[in-house]
mmCIF file of C-alpha atoms in Angstrom:
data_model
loop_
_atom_site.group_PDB
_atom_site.id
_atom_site.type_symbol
_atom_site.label_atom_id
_atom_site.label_comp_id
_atom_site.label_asym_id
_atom_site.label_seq_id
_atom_site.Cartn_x
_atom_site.Cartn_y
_atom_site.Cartn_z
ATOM 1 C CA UNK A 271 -1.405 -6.383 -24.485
ATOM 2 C CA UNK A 272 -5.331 -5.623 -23.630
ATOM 3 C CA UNK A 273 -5.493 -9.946 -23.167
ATOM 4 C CA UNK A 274 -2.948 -8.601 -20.223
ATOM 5 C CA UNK A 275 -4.436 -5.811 -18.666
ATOM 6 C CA UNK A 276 -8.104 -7.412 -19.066
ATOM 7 C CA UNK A 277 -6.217 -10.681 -16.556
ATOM 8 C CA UNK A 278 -4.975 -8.064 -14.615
ATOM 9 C CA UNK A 279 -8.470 -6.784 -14.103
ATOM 10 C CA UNK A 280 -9.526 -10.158 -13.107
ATOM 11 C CA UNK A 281 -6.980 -10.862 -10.181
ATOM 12 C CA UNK A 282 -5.160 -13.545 -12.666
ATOM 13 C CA UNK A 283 -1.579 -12.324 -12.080
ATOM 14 C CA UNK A 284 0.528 -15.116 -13.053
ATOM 15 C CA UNK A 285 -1.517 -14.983 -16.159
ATOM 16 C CA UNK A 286 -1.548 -11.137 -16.744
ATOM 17 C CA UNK A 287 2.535 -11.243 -16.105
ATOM 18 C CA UNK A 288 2.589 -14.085 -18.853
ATOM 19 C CA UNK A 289 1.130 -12.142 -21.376
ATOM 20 C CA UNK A 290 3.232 -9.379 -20.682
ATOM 21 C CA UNK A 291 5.977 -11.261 -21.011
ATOM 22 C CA UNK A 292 5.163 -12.530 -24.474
ATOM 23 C CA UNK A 293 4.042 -9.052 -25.445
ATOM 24 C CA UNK A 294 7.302 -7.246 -23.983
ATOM 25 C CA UNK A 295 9.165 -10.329 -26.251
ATOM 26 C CA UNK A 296 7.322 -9.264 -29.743
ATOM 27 C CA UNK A 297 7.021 -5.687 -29.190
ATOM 28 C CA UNK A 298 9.313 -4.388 -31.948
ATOM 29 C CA UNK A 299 7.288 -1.375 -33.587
ATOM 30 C CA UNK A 300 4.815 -0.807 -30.829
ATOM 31 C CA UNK A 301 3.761 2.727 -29.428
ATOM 32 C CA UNK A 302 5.846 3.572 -26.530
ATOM 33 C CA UNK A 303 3.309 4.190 -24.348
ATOM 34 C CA UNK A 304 2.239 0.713 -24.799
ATOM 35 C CA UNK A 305 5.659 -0.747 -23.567
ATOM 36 C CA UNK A 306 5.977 1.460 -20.219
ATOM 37 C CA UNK A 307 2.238 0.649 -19.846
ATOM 38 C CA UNK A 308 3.368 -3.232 -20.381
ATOM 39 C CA UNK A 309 6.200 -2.757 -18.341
ATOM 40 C CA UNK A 310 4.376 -1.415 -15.026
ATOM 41 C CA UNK A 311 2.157 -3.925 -15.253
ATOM 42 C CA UNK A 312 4.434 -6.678 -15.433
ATOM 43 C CA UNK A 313 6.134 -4.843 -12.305
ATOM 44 C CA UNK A 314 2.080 -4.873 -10.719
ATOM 45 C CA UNK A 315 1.516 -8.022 -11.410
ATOM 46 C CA UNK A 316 5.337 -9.001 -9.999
ATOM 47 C CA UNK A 317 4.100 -7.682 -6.794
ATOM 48 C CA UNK A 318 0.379 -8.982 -6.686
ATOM 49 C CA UNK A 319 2.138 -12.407 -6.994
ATOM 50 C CA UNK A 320 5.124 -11.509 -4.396
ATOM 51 C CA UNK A 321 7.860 -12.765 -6.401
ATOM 52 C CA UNK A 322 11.388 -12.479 -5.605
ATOM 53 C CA UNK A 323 12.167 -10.066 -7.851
ATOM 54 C CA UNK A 324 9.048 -7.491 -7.048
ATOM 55 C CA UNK A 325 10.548 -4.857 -5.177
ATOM 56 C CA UNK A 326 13.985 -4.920 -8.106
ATOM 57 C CA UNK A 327 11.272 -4.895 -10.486
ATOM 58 C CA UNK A 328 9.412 -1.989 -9.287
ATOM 59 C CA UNK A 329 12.697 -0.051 -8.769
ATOM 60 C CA UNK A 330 14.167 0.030 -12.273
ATOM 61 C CA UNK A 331 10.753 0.793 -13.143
ATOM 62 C CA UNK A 332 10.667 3.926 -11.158
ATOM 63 C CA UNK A 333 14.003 4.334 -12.250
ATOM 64 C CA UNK A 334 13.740 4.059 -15.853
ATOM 65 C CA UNK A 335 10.074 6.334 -15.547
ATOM 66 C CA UNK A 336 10.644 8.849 -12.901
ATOM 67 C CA UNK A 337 7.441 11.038 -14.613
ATOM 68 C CA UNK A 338 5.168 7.805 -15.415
ATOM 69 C CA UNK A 339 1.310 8.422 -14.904
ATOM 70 C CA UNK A 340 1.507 5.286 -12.508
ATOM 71 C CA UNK A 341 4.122 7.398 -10.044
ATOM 72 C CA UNK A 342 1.753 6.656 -7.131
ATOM 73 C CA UNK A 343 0.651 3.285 -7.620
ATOM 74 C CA UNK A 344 4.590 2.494 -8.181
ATOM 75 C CA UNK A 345 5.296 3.879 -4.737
ATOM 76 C CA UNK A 346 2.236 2.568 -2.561
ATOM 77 C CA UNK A 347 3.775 -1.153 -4.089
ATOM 78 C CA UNK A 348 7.187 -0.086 -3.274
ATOM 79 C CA UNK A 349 5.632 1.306 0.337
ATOM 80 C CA UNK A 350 4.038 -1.645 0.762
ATOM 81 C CA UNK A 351 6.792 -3.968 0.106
ATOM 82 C CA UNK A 352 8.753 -2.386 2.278
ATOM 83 C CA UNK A 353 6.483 -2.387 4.871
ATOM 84 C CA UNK A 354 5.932 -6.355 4.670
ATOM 85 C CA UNK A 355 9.570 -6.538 4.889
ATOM 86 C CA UNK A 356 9.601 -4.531 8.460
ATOM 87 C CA UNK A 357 11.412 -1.852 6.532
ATOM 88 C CA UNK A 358 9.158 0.916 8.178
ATOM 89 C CA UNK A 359 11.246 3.941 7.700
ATOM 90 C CA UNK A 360 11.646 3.388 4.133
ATOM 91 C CA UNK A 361 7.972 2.606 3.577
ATOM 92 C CA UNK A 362 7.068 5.902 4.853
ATOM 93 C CA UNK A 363 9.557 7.593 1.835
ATOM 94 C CA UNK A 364 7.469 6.040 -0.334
ATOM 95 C CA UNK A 365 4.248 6.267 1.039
ATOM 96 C CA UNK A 366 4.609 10.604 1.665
ATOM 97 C CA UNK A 367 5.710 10.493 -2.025
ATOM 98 C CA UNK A 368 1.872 9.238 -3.012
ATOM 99 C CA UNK A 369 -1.390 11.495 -3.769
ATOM 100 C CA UNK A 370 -3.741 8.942 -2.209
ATOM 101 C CA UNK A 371 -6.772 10.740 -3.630
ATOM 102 C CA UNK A 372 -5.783 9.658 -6.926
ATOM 103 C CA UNK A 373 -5.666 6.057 -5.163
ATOM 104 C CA UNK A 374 -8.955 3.950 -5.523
ATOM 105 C CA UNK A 375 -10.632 3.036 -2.374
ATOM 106 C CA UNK A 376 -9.204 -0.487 -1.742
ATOM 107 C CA UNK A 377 -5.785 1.256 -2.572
ATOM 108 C CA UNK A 378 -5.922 4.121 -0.100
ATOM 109 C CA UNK A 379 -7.089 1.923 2.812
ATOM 110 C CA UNK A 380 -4.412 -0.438 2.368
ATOM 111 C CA UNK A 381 -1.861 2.658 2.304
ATOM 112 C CA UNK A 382 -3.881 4.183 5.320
ATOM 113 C CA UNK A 383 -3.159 1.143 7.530
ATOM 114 C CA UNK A 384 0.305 0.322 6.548
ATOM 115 C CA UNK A 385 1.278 4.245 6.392
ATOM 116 C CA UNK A 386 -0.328 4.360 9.755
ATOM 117 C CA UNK A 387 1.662 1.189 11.456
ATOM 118 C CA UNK A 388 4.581 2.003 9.969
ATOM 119 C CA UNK A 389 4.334 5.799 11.804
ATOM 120 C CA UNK A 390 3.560 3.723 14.824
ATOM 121 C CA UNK A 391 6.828 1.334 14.864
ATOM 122 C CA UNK A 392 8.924 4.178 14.294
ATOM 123 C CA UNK A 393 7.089 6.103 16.664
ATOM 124 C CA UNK A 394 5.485 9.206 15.170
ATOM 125 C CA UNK A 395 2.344 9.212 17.262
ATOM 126 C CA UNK A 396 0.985 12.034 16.067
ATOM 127 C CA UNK A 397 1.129 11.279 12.491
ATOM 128 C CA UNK A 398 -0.177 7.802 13.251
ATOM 129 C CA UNK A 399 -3.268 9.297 15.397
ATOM 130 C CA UNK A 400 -4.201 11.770 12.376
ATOM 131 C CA UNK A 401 -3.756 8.653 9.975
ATOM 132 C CA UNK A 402 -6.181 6.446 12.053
ATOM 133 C CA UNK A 403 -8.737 8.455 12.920
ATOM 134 C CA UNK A 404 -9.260 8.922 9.170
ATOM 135 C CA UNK A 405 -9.322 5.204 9.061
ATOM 136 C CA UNK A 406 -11.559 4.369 11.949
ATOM 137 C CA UNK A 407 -14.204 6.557 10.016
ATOM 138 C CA UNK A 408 -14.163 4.926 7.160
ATOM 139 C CA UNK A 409 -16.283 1.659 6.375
ATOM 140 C CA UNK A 410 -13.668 -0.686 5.698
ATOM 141 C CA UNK A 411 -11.928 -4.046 6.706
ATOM 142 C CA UNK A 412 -9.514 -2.342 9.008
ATOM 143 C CA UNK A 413 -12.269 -0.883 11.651
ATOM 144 C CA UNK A 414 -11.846 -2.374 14.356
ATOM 145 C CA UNK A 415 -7.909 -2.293 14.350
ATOM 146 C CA UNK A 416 -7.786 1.181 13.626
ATOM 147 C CA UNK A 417 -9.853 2.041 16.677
ATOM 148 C CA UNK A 418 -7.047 0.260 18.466
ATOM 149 C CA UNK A 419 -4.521 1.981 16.788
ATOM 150 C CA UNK A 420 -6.158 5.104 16.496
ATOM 151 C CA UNK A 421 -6.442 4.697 20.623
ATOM 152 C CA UNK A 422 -3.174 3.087 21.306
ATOM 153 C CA UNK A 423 -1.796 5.801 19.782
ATOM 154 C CA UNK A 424 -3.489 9.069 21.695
ATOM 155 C CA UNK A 425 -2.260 6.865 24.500
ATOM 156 C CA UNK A 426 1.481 6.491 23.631
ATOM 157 C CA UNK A 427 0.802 10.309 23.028
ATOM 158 C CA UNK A 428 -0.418 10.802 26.943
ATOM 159 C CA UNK A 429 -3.521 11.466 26.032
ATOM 160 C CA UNK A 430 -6.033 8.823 27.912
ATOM 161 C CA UNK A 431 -8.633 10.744 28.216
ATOM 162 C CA UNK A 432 -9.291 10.303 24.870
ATOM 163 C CA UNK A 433 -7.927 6.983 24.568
ATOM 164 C CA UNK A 434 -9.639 5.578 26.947
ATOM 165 C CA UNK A 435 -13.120 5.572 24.854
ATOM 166 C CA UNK A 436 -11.990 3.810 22.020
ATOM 167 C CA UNK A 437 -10.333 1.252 24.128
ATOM 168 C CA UNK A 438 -13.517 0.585 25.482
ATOM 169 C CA UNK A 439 -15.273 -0.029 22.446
ATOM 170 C CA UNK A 440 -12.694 -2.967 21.251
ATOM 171 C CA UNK A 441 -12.883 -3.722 24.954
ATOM 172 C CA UNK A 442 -15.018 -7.169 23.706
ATOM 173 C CA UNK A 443 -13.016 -8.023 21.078
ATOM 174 C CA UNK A 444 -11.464 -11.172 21.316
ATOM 175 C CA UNK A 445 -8.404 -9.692 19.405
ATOM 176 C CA UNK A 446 -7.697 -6.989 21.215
ATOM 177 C CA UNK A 447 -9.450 -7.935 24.918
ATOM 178 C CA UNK A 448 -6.347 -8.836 26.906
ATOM 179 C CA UNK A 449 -4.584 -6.036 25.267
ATOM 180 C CA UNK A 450 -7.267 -3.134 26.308
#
């Protein structure tokens, strides 16, 4: 069990869901807190790894453990999942379901941006402005596109005036230059 959660610490997923596995196999008089904690990380790890099964395996998780202390971790993966799978409107159940202060940092941007593209492709402008602004002022990976985003969207709202400054600063951006 901790030989698990320390791989899972470490980024080794296929490793972390092995021991799980074995764990989850010889767990006969175990605390119960111990399997659902085994469990959700066997579902994390599922996901990390982007097996076939991830998104099953995260539902009759959530399923099983409606009240579990990993309820918004569970439905950022679910979110994202969704999300990778162009299922936009039923990454954004998940994702208004999650606290993302309780998220850590690398967490919450992730479910920033993909919360905030998924309100763009199903066209909630205003939800997707408020989402990247946040994320444009934050030091992260996703700078740059948020900017864009955050301005794409003001202008799919009418509002250029305001777009039309951000644009300019990804102006130079080989990304983004024939776009702007």
């Amino acid at each position: 069990f901790n030989q698990g959660k320390e791989l899972y610490v470490q980024r080794k997923f296929a490793a972390s869901y092995r021991s799980f596995e074995d764990f989850l196999k010889s767990a006969e008089n175990i605390k119960a807190g111990q399997i659902h904690e085994a469990q959700f990380y066997m579902a994390a790890n599922a996901f990390e790894l982007r097996k076939d099964n991830a998104l099953e395996m995260l539902k009759e998780f959530f399923y099983k453990n409606p009240y579990t202390p990993f309820y918004d971790k569970t439905n950022l993966m679910l979110g994202i999942l969704e999300y990778e799978h162009k299922h936009y409107n039923e990454a954004l159940i998940y994702f208004n379901n999650i606290n993302y202060k309780k998220l850590s940092f690398r967490e919450r941007t992730d479910y920033l941006f993909s919360k905030g593209y998924a309100c763009i492709a199903t066209e909630r402008y205003t939800e997707a402005r408020d989402i990247f602004r946040e994320l444009k002022l934050m030091n992260t990976r996703y700078n740059i596109t948020a900017t864009y985003y955050y301005a794409y969207s003001e202008y799919a709202l009418g509002n250029y005036a305001q777009a039309l400054p951000d644009f300019l600063t990804i102006e130079n951006n080989p990304t983004y230059s024939n776009i702007v």
